[in-house]
Each structure stands twice: as structure tokens, then as C-alpha cells.
PDB file of C-alpha atoms in Angstrom:
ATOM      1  CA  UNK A   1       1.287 -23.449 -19.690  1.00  0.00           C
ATOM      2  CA  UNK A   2      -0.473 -23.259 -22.784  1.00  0.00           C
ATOM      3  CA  UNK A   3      -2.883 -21.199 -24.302  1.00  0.00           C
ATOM      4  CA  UNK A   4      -4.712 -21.268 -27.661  1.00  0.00           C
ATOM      5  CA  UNK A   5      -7.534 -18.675 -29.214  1.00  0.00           C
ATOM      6  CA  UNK A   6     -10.475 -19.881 -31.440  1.00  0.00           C
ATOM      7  CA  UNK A   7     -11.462 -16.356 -31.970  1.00  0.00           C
ATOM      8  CA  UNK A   8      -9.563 -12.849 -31.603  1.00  0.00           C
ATOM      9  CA  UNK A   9      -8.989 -12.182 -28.551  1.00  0.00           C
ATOM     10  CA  UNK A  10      -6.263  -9.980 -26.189  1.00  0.00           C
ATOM     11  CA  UNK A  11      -5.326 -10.697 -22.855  1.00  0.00           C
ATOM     12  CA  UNK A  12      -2.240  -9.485 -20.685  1.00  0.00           C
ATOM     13  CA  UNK A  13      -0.555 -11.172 -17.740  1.00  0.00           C
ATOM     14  CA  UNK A  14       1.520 -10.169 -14.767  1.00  0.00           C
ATOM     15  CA  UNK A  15       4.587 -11.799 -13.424  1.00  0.00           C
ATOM     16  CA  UNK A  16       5.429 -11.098  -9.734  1.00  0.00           C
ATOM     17  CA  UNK A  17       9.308 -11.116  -8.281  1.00  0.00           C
ATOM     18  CA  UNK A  18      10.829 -14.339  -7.751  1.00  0.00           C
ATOM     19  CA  UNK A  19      10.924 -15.299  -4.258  1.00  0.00           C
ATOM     20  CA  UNK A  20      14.608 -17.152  -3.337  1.00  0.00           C
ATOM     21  CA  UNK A  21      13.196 -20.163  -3.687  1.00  0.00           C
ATOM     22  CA  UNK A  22      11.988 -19.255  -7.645  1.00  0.00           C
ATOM     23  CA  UNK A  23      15.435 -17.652  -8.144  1.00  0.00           C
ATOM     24  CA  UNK A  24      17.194 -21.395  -7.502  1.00  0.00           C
ATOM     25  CA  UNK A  25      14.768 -23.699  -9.157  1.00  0.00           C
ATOM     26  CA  UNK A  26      15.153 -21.369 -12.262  1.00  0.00           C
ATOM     27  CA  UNK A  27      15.747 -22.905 -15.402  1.00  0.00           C
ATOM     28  CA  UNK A  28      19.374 -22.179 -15.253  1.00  0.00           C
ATOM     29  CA  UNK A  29      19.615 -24.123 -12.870  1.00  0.00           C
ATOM     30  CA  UNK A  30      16.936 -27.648 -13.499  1.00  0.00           C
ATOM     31  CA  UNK A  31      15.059 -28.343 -16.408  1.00  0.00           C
ATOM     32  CA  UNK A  32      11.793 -26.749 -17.411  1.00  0.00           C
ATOM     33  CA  UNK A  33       8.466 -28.363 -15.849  1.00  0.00           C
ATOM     34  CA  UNK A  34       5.714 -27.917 -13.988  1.00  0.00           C
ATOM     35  CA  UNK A  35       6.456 -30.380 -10.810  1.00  0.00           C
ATOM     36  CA  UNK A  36       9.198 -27.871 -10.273  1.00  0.00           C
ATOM     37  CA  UNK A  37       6.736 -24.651 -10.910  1.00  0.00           C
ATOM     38  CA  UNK A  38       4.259 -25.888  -8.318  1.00  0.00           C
ATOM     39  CA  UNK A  39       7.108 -26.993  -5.533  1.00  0.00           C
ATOM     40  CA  UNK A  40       8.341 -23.654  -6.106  1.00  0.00           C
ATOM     41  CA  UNK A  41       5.125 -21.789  -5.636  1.00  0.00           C
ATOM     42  CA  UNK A  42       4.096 -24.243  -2.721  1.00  0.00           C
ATOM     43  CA  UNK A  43       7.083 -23.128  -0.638  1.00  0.00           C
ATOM     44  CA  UNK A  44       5.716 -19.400  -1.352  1.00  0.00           C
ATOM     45  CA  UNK A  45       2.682 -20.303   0.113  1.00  0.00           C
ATOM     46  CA  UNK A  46       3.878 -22.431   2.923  1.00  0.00           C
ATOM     47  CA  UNK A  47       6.538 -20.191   4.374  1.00  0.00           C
ATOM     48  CA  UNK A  48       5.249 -21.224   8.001  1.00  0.00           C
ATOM     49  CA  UNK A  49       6.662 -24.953   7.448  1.00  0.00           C
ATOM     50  CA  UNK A  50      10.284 -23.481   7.306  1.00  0.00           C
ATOM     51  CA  UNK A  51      11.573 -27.267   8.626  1.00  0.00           C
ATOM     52  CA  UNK A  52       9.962 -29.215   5.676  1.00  0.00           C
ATOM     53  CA  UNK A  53      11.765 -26.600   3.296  1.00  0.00           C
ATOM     54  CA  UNK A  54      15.065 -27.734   4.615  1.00  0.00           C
ATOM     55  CA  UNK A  55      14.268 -31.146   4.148  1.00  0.00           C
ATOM     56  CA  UNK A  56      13.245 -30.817   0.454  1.00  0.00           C
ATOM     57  CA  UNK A  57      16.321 -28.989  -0.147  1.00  0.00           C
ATOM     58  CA  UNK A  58      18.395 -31.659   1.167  1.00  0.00           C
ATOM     59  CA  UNK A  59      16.523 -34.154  -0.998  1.00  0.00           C
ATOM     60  CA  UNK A  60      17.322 -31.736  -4.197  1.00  0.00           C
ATOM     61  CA  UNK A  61      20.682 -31.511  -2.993  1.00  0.00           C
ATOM     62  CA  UNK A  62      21.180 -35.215  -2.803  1.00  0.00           C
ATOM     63  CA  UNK A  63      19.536 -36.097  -5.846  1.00  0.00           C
ATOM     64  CA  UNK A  64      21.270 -33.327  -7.774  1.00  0.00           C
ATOM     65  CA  UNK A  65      24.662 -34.364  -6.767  1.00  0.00           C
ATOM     66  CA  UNK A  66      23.988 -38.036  -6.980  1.00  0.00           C
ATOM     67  CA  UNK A  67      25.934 -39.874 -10.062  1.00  0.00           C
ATOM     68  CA  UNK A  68      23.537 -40.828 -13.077  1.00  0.00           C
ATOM     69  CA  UNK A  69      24.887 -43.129 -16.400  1.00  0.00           C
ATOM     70  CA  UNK A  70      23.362 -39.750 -18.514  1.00  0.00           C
ATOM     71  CA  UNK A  71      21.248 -36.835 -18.920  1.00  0.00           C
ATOM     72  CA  UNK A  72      18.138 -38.686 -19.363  1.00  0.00           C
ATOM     73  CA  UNK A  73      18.006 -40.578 -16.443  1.00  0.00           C
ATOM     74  CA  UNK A  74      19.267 -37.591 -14.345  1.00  0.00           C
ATOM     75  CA  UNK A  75      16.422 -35.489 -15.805  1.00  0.00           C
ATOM     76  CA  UNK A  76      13.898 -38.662 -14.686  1.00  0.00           C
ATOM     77  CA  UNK A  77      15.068 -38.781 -11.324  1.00  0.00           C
ATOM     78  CA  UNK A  78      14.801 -35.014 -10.834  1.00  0.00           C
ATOM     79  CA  UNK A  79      11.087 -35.025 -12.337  1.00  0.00           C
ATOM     80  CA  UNK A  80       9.770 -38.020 -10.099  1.00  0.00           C
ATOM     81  CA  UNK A  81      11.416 -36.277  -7.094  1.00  0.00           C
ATOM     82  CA  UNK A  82       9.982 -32.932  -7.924  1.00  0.00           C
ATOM     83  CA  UNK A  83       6.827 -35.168  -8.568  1.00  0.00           C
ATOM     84  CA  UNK A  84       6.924 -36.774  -4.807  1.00  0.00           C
ATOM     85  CA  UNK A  85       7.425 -33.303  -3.477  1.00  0.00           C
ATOM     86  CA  UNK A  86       4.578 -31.669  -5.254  1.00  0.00           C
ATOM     87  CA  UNK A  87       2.668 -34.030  -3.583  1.00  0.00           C
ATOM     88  CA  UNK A  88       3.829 -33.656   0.090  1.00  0.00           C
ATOM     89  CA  UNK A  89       4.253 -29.846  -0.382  1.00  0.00           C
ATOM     90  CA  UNK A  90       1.521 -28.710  -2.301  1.00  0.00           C
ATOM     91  CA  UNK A  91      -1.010 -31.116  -2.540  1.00  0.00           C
ATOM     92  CA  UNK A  92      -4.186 -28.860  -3.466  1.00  0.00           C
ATOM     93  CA  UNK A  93      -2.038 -28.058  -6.930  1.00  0.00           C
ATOM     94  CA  UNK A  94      -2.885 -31.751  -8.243  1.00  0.00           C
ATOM     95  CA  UNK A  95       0.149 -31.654  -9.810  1.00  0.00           C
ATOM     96  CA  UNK A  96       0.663 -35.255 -10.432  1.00  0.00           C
ATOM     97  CA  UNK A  97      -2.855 -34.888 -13.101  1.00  0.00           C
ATOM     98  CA  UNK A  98      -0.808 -32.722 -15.416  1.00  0.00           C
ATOM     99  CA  UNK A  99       1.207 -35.253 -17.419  1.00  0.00           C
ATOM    100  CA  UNK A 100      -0.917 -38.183 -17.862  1.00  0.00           C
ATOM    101  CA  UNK A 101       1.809 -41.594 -17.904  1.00  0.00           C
ATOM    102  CA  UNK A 102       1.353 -42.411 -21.528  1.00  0.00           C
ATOM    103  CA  UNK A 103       2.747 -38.604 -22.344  1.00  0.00           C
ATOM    104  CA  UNK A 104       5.276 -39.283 -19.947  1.00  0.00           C
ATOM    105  CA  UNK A 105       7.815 -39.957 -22.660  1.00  0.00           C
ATOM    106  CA  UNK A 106       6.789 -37.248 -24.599  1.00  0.00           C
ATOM    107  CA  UNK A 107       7.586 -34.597 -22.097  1.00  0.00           C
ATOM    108  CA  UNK A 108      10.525 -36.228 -20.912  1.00  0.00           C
ATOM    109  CA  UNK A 109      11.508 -36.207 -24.902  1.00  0.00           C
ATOM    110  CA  UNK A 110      10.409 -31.963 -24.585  1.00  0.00           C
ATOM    111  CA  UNK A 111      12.594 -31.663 -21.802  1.00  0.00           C
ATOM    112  CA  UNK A 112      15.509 -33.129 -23.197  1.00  0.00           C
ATOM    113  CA  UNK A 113      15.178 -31.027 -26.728  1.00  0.00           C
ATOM    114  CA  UNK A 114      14.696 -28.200 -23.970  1.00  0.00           C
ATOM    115  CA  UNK A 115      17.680 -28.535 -22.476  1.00  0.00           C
ATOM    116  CA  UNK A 116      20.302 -29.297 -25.051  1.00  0.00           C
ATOM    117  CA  UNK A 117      23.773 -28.709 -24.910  1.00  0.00           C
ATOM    118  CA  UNK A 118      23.043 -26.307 -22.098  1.00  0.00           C
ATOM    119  CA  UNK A 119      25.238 -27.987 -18.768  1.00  0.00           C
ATOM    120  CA  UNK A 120      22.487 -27.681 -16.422  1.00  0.00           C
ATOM    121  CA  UNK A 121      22.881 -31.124 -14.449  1.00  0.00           C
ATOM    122  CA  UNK A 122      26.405 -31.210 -15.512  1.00  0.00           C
ATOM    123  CA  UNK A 123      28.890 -32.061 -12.180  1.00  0.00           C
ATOM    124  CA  UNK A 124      30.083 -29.284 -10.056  1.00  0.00           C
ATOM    125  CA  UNK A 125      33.701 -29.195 -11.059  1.00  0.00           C
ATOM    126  CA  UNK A 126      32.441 -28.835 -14.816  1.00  0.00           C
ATOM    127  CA  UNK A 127      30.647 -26.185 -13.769  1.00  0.00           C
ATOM    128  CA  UNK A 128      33.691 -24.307 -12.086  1.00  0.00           C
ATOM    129  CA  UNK A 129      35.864 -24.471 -15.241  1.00  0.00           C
ATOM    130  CA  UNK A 130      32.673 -23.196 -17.477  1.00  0.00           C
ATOM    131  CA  UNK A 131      31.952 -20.254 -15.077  1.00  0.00           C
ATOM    132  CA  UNK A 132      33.989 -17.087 -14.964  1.00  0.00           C
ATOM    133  CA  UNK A 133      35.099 -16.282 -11.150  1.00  0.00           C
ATOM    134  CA  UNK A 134      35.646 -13.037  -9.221  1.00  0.00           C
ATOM    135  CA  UNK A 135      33.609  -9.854  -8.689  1.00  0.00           C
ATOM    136  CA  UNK A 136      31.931  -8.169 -11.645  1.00  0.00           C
ATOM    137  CA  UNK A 137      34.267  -6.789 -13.972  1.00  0.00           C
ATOM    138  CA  UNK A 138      34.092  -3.158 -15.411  1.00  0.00           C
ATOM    139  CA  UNK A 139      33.303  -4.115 -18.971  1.00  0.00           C
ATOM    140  CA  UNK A 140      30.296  -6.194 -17.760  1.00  0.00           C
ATOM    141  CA  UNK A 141      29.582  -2.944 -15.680  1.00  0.00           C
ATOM    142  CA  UNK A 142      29.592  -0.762 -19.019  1.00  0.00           C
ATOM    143  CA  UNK A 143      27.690  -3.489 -21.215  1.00  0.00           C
ATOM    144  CA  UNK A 144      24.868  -3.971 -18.089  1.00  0.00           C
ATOM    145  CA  UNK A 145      24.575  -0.412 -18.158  1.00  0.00           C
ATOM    146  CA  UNK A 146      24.629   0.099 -21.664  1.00  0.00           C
ATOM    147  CA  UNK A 147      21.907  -2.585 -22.331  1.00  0.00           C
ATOM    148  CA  UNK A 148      19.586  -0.604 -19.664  1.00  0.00           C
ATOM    149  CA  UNK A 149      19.716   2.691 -21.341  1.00  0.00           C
ATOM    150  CA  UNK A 150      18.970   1.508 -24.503  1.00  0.00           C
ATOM    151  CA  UNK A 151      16.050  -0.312 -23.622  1.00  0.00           C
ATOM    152  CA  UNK A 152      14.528   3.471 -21.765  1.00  0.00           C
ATOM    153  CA  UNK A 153      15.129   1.884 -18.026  1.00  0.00           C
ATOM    154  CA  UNK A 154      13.699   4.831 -15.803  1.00  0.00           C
ATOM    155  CA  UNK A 155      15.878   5.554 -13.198  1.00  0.00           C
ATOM    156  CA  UNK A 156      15.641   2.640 -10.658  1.00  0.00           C
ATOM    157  CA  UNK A 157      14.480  -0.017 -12.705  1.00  0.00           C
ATOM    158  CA  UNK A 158      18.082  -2.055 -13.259  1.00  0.00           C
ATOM    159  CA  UNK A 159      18.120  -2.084  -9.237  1.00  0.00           C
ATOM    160  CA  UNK A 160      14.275  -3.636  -9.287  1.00  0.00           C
ATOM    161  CA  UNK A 161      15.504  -5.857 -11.991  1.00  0.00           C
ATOM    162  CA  UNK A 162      18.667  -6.819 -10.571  1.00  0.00           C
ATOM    163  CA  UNK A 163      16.793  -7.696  -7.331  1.00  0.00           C
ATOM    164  CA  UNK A 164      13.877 -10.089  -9.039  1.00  0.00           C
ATOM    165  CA  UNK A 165      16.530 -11.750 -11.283  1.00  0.00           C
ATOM    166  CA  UNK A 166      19.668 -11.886  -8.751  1.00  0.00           C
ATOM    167  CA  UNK A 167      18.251 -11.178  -5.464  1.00  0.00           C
ATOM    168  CA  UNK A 168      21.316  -7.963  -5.232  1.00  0.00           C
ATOM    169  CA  UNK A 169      20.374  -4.217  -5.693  1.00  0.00           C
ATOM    170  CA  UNK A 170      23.682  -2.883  -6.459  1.00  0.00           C
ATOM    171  CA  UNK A 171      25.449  -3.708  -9.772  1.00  0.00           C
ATOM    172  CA  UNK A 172      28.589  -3.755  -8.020  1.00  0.00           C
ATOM    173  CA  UNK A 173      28.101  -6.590  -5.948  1.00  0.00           C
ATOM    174  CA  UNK A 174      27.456  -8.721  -8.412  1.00  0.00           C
ATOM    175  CA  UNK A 175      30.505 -11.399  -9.271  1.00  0.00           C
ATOM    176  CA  UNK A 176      31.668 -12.251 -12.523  1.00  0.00           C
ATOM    177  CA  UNK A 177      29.021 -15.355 -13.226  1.00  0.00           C
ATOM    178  CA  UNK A 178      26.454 -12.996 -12.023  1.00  0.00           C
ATOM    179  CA  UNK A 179      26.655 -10.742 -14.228  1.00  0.00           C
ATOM    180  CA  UNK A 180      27.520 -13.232 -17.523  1.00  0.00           C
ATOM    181  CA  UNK A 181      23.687 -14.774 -16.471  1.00  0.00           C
ATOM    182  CA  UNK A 182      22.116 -10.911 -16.554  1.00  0.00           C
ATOM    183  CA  UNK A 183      23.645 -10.109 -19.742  1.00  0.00           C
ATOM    184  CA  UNK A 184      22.284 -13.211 -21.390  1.00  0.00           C
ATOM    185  CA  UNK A 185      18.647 -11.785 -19.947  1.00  0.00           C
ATOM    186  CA  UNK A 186      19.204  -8.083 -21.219  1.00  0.00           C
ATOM    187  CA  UNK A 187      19.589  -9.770 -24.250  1.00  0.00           C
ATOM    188  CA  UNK A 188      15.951 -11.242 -24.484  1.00  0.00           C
ATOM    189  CA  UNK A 189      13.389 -10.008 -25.543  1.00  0.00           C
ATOM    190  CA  UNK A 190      11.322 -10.104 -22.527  1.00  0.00           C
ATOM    191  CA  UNK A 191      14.299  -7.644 -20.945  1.00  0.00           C
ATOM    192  CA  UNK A 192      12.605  -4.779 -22.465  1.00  0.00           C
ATOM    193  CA  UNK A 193       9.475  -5.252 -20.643  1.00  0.00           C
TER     194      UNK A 193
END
């Protein structure tokens, strides 16, 4: 979203917990964009229609796994599926009025300056060799721990943060990947917060 003053102003805003859903459309994991904002917020909302859930993660699945020539046309197919289910799972969001199709090539051109070198759609054995393996290792222990008590975590706050970003409550469950993905967050600024 976007947001622009004319005059002084102040405002504040609060960000809930990610739900599991949230946690696995994250940008870590698909581009940035608002089709896949509003499908993720729609299966908040809709947790009675469990059945249609499973079939949109199949579609994801299938879509996500299916071969593409590059990284643009893998990012197109993703948004115009994300698009389609939008419509079918939250319809009321009007999703499909937020990118008018002349900007379509303009976001698609934000998405892909967005993205980067980061391996986001890259294939799953890429993704193996990239990833460290294994349970959480005590150095990443030390730095986690480290990064929390220099940014004044009250006692219990790494275990509410560790749930909203990870969906775990104890440090030492997390595995090696796991914990590489937290440190990069303790390392933004919004970690403080």
C-alpha cells in the first residue's frame, strides 16, 4: 500500500501475527503483491471452507513447480493465478481493480526489480544446495540470542516473535534454515519494534 501526506500529519499502525497461511505466502517465499495479500487474508477470513483451501494450495503447488523459459514468465503465471484466486476466494476485496491492465507492465517491471537475484521461484533442488540443513546450530543459538538482548527483548518476547515469524516457540527447535531466515529479520530494522 501506499500512503502520501499533503500536510503534517502522524499516524501509527498495527500488524497482527501471521496466520500459517501468511507465514507461506511470505515474500521469502513468492514475490511481493497484492493478489497474494488478499488470497492470504481471504483464507483468514474463510477458515470454514477448509476444502477450497486445499484446492488452492494444490493449484500453487502445481503452478509453482511447473517449468517456465524464465523468471518473468514464472512471476506472470503466479500473479494471474493469485489473480483467479482472489476472485473465487475473496471476492468482496475487488482485487482484480487494483492494477489497472495498462500498469500491468509496470508492476510486473516492480516485481521483477523486487525480486532480484533473490532465488525465490528458483527449482527445488537449487534450493536444497543454497539452504543449510540440520537442527539449529549453537552459534545461530548465541547470535539469535545475542541480537534479542541488544534490541531490550523483555523476557518472552523472542518466543512471541519466534511464533509470528516461524510458527515454533522454542529456539531449539528451530533447524538450521530456520534460523539463517530469523537472523536476516533481527537484522532489520523493523526487528526492534
Amino acid at each position: 500500500h501506499y500512503l502520501e501526506y499533503v500536510d503534517d500529519a502522524m499516524s501509527f499502525n498495527f500488524r497482527f501475527g501471521r496466520s500459517r497461511y501468511g507465514r507461506f505466502l511470505c515474500a521469502d517465499n513468492f514475490h511481493r503483491d497484492h493478489y497474494i495479500q488478499n488470497f492470504a487474508s481471504g483464507l483468514v477470513s474463510g477458515a470454514a471452507r477448509e476444502q477450497s483451501h486445499a484446492q488452492a494450495a494444490d493449484e500453487i503447488v502445481q503452478e509453482f513447480t511447473a517449468p517456465a523459459p524464465d523468471m518473468l514468465e514464472r512471476v506472470k503465471r503466479m500473479r494471474a493465478l493469485f489473480k483467479k484466486l482472489c476472485a473465487n476466494v475473496c471476492p468482496d476485496h475487488r482485487a482484480h481493480e487494483y492494477c489497472a491492465p495498462e500498469m500491468e507492465e509496470t508492476e510486473l517491471e516492480r516485481i521483477m526489480r523486487d525480486i532480484g537475484r533473490k532465488k525465490v521461484y528458483a527449482d527445488v533442488e537449487t534450493l536444497s544446495k543454497l539452504r543449510p540443513t540440520g537442527t539449529i546450530s549453537a552459534t545461530q543459538v548465541r547470535h539469535i540470542q545475542e541480537s534479542a538482548a541488544r534490541m531490550g527483548y523483555p523476557a518472552g518476547v523472542l518466543t512471541r516473535v519466534l511464533q509470528n515469524r516461524l510458527g515454533k516457540k522454542i529456539l531449539g527447535s528451530l533447524s538450521r534454515a530456520e534460523a539463517a531466515q530469523f537472523l536476516l529479520h533481527m537484522r532489520s530494522p523493523g526487528a526492534a519494534w
